[in-house]
Amino acid sequence: MEPLAESGTHFYCVRNHHFDKAKEGYANLLLANEKNSKDPGDSASMVQARAQIFSKNFYKKPADALAALCLGFPMPIASPVIADSGCGEGYYLHEVRQAFVRQHSEPLCIGIDVSKHAIRLAARRYADSHYVVASVKKLPFSADSIDILLNIFAPRNFPEFSRTMKNEGYLIIVSPGPRHLEQLKDALALSVEPHVEPVFDTTGTQIHQIRQEHLQDEISLTSAEDVFHLCHMTPFWWKLSQEGRQKVATMNHLTVTLDFVITVFQKK
């Protein structure tokens, strides 16, 4: 990845390629030949639904656990570089950053996602971090530049992770566990296979798994609006018929299990 310079409302590289800088401050580095659709990534409505759920702290327990894990890593510098590959609307990256700030550290935080809708909202909500529309296929980071790399319910690319992480840097991958949102699946009568334990192939990289833990929580949704937003932020929404979506609109209470598998790697 070549370094970019900033000039007014554009970023440019040494080859004189120009990338627009949005009014919200983020850069869009996703080239046309890197898109797998006209509008890749999560839609605007999915992003808004997820933001609504996160704003009510339904996912606060896993966010706090993630932040505590990051704070526990021995860092050689006071202000580490933290990146989130597949950051969505920026909730987890923001929570991690705030945890460091409370410990009198000022990390440089950068989130990337292929969804321009997610990055636009992240840049609006969390201006203390930096955001880029880009693909995990080609991370917009220099080699050996990231201290902590997050990857939460998002596509993975271990060769790129290995390239961009510093030696002794950490990678945290959060995957859905077998019971994740199982009550929502049942309520919607969806024929969806439960998530299996993740298996990671880091062959050919310098990344090594060092620990794995499970985290569960139970959340209670007490309004039709919350149930709708939870359903709409997941891939389940696209599996529902029109009748199924109408059913969601009538559900005003639901208790669901959050189930996360948190796997930590280190580059050595």
Short mmCIF file of N, CA and C in Angstrom, two decimals, residues 182-191 223-229 231-232 236-237 239-254:
data_model
loop_
_atom_site.label_atom_id
_atom_site.label_comp_id
_atom_site.label_asym_id
_atom_site.label_seq_id
_atom_site.Cartn_x
_atom_site.Cartn_y
_atom_site.Cartn_z
N GLU A 182 -30.16 -17.66 19.05
CA GLU A 182 -30.93 -18.86 18.75
C GLU A 182 -32.43 -18.66 18.95
N GLN A 183 -32.82 -17.83 19.93
CA GLN A 183 -34.25 -17.59 20.16
C GLN A 183 -34.88 -16.80 19.02
N LEU A 184 -34.10 -15.92 18.41
CA LEU A 184 -34.61 -15.17 17.26
C LEU A 184 -34.84 -16.11 16.08
N LYS A 185 -33.91 -17.02 15.85
CA LYS A 185 -34.08 -18.01 14.79
C LYS A 185 -35.34 -18.83 15.01
N ASP A 186 -35.54 -19.27 16.28
CA ASP A 186 -36.71 -20.10 16.59
C ASP A 186 -38.00 -19.32 16.39
N ALA A 187 -38.02 -18.06 16.86
CA ALA A 187 -39.23 -17.25 16.76
C ALA A 187 -39.62 -17.01 15.31
N LEU A 188 -38.64 -16.95 14.46
CA LEU A 188 -38.90 -16.69 13.04
C LEU A 188 -39.02 -17.97 12.23
N ALA A 189 -38.87 -19.12 12.92
CA ALA A 189 -38.95 -20.43 12.27
C ALA A 189 -38.00 -20.54 11.08
N LEU A 190 -36.79 -20.05 11.29
CA LEU A 190 -35.79 -20.08 10.23
C LEU A 190 -35.02 -21.40 10.26
N SER A 191 -34.83 -21.97 9.11
CA SER A 191 -34.04 -23.18 9.00
C SER A 191 -32.59 -22.79 8.74
N SER A 223 -39.58 -3.94 23.06
CA SER A 223 -40.41 -3.15 22.15
C SER A 223 -40.32 -3.75 20.76
N ALA A 224 -41.36 -3.55 19.98
CA ALA A 224 -41.38 -4.04 18.60
C ALA A 224 -40.25 -3.39 17.79
N GLU A 225 -39.94 -2.15 18.12
CA GLU A 225 -38.87 -1.44 17.42
C GLU A 225 -37.52 -2.12 17.63
N ASP A 226 -37.24 -2.52 18.89
CA ASP A 226 -35.97 -3.18 19.17
C ASP A 226 -35.88 -4.54 18.49
N VAL A 227 -36.97 -5.30 18.52
CA VAL A 227 -36.97 -6.62 17.87
C VAL A 227 -36.73 -6.45 16.36
N PHE A 228 -37.40 -5.46 15.78
CA PHE A 228 -37.22 -5.20 14.35
C PHE A 228 -35.77 -4.86 14.04
N HIS A 229 -35.19 -3.97 14.83
CA HIS A 229 -33.81 -3.55 14.57
C HIS A 229 -32.84 -4.72 14.73
N CYS A 231 -33.45 -7.90 14.28
CA CYS A 231 -33.62 -8.79 13.13
C CYS A 231 -33.03 -8.17 11.87
N HIS A 232 -33.26 -6.90 11.68
CA HIS A 232 -32.85 -6.23 10.44
C HIS A 232 -31.33 -6.07 10.34
N PHE A 236 -30.36 -12.72 8.88
CA PHE A 236 -31.67 -13.38 8.94
C PHE A 236 -32.72 -12.61 8.13
N TRP A 237 -32.59 -11.29 8.14
CA TRP A 237 -33.60 -10.45 7.50
C TRP A 237 -33.80 -10.82 6.04
N LYS A 239 -33.42 -13.66 4.71
CA LYS A 239 -33.99 -15.00 4.55
C LYS A 239 -35.51 -15.02 4.79
N LEU A 240 -36.06 -13.90 5.25
CA LEU A 240 -37.48 -13.86 5.61
C LEU A 240 -38.36 -13.57 4.40
N SER A 241 -39.48 -14.25 4.35
CA SER A 241 -40.51 -13.93 3.36
C SER A 241 -41.22 -12.66 3.78
N GLN A 242 -42.09 -12.15 2.93
CA GLN A 242 -42.88 -10.97 3.29
C GLN A 242 -43.73 -11.26 4.52
N GLU A 243 -44.24 -12.47 4.59
CA GLU A 243 -45.04 -12.88 5.76
C GLU A 243 -44.17 -12.89 7.02
N GLY A 244 -42.95 -13.36 6.87
CA GLY A 244 -42.04 -13.38 8.01
C GLY A 244 -41.71 -11.98 8.50
N ARG A 245 -41.52 -11.06 7.56
CA ARG A 245 -41.21 -9.68 7.95
C ARG A 245 -42.41 -9.01 8.63
N GLN A 246 -43.58 -9.38 8.20
CA GLN A 246 -44.78 -8.86 8.87
C GLN A 246 -44.90 -9.41 10.28
N LYS A 247 -44.47 -10.65 10.45
CA LYS A 247 -44.48 -11.25 11.80
C LYS A 247 -43.55 -10.51 12.74
N VAL A 248 -42.38 -10.13 12.22
CA VAL A 248 -41.42 -9.38 13.05
C VAL A 248 -42.06 -8.11 13.59
N ALA A 249 -42.87 -7.46 12.77
CA ALA A 249 -43.50 -6.19 13.17
C ALA A 249 -44.47 -6.37 14.33
N THR A 250 -44.91 -7.60 14.57
CA THR A 250 -45.87 -7.84 15.67
C THR A 250 -45.19 -8.32 16.95
N MET A 251 -43.90 -8.57 16.91
CA MET A 251 -43.18 -9.08 18.08
C MET A 251 -42.70 -7.92 18.94
N ASN A 252 -43.24 -7.80 20.14
CA ASN A 252 -42.86 -6.67 21.00
C ASN A 252 -42.05 -7.09 22.22
N HIS A 253 -41.69 -8.36 22.29
CA HIS A 253 -40.83 -8.79 23.40
C HIS A 253 -40.08 -10.04 22.98
N LEU A 254 -38.78 -10.06 23.28
CA LEU A 254 -37.98 -11.23 22.95
C LEU A 254 -36.71 -11.20 23.80
#
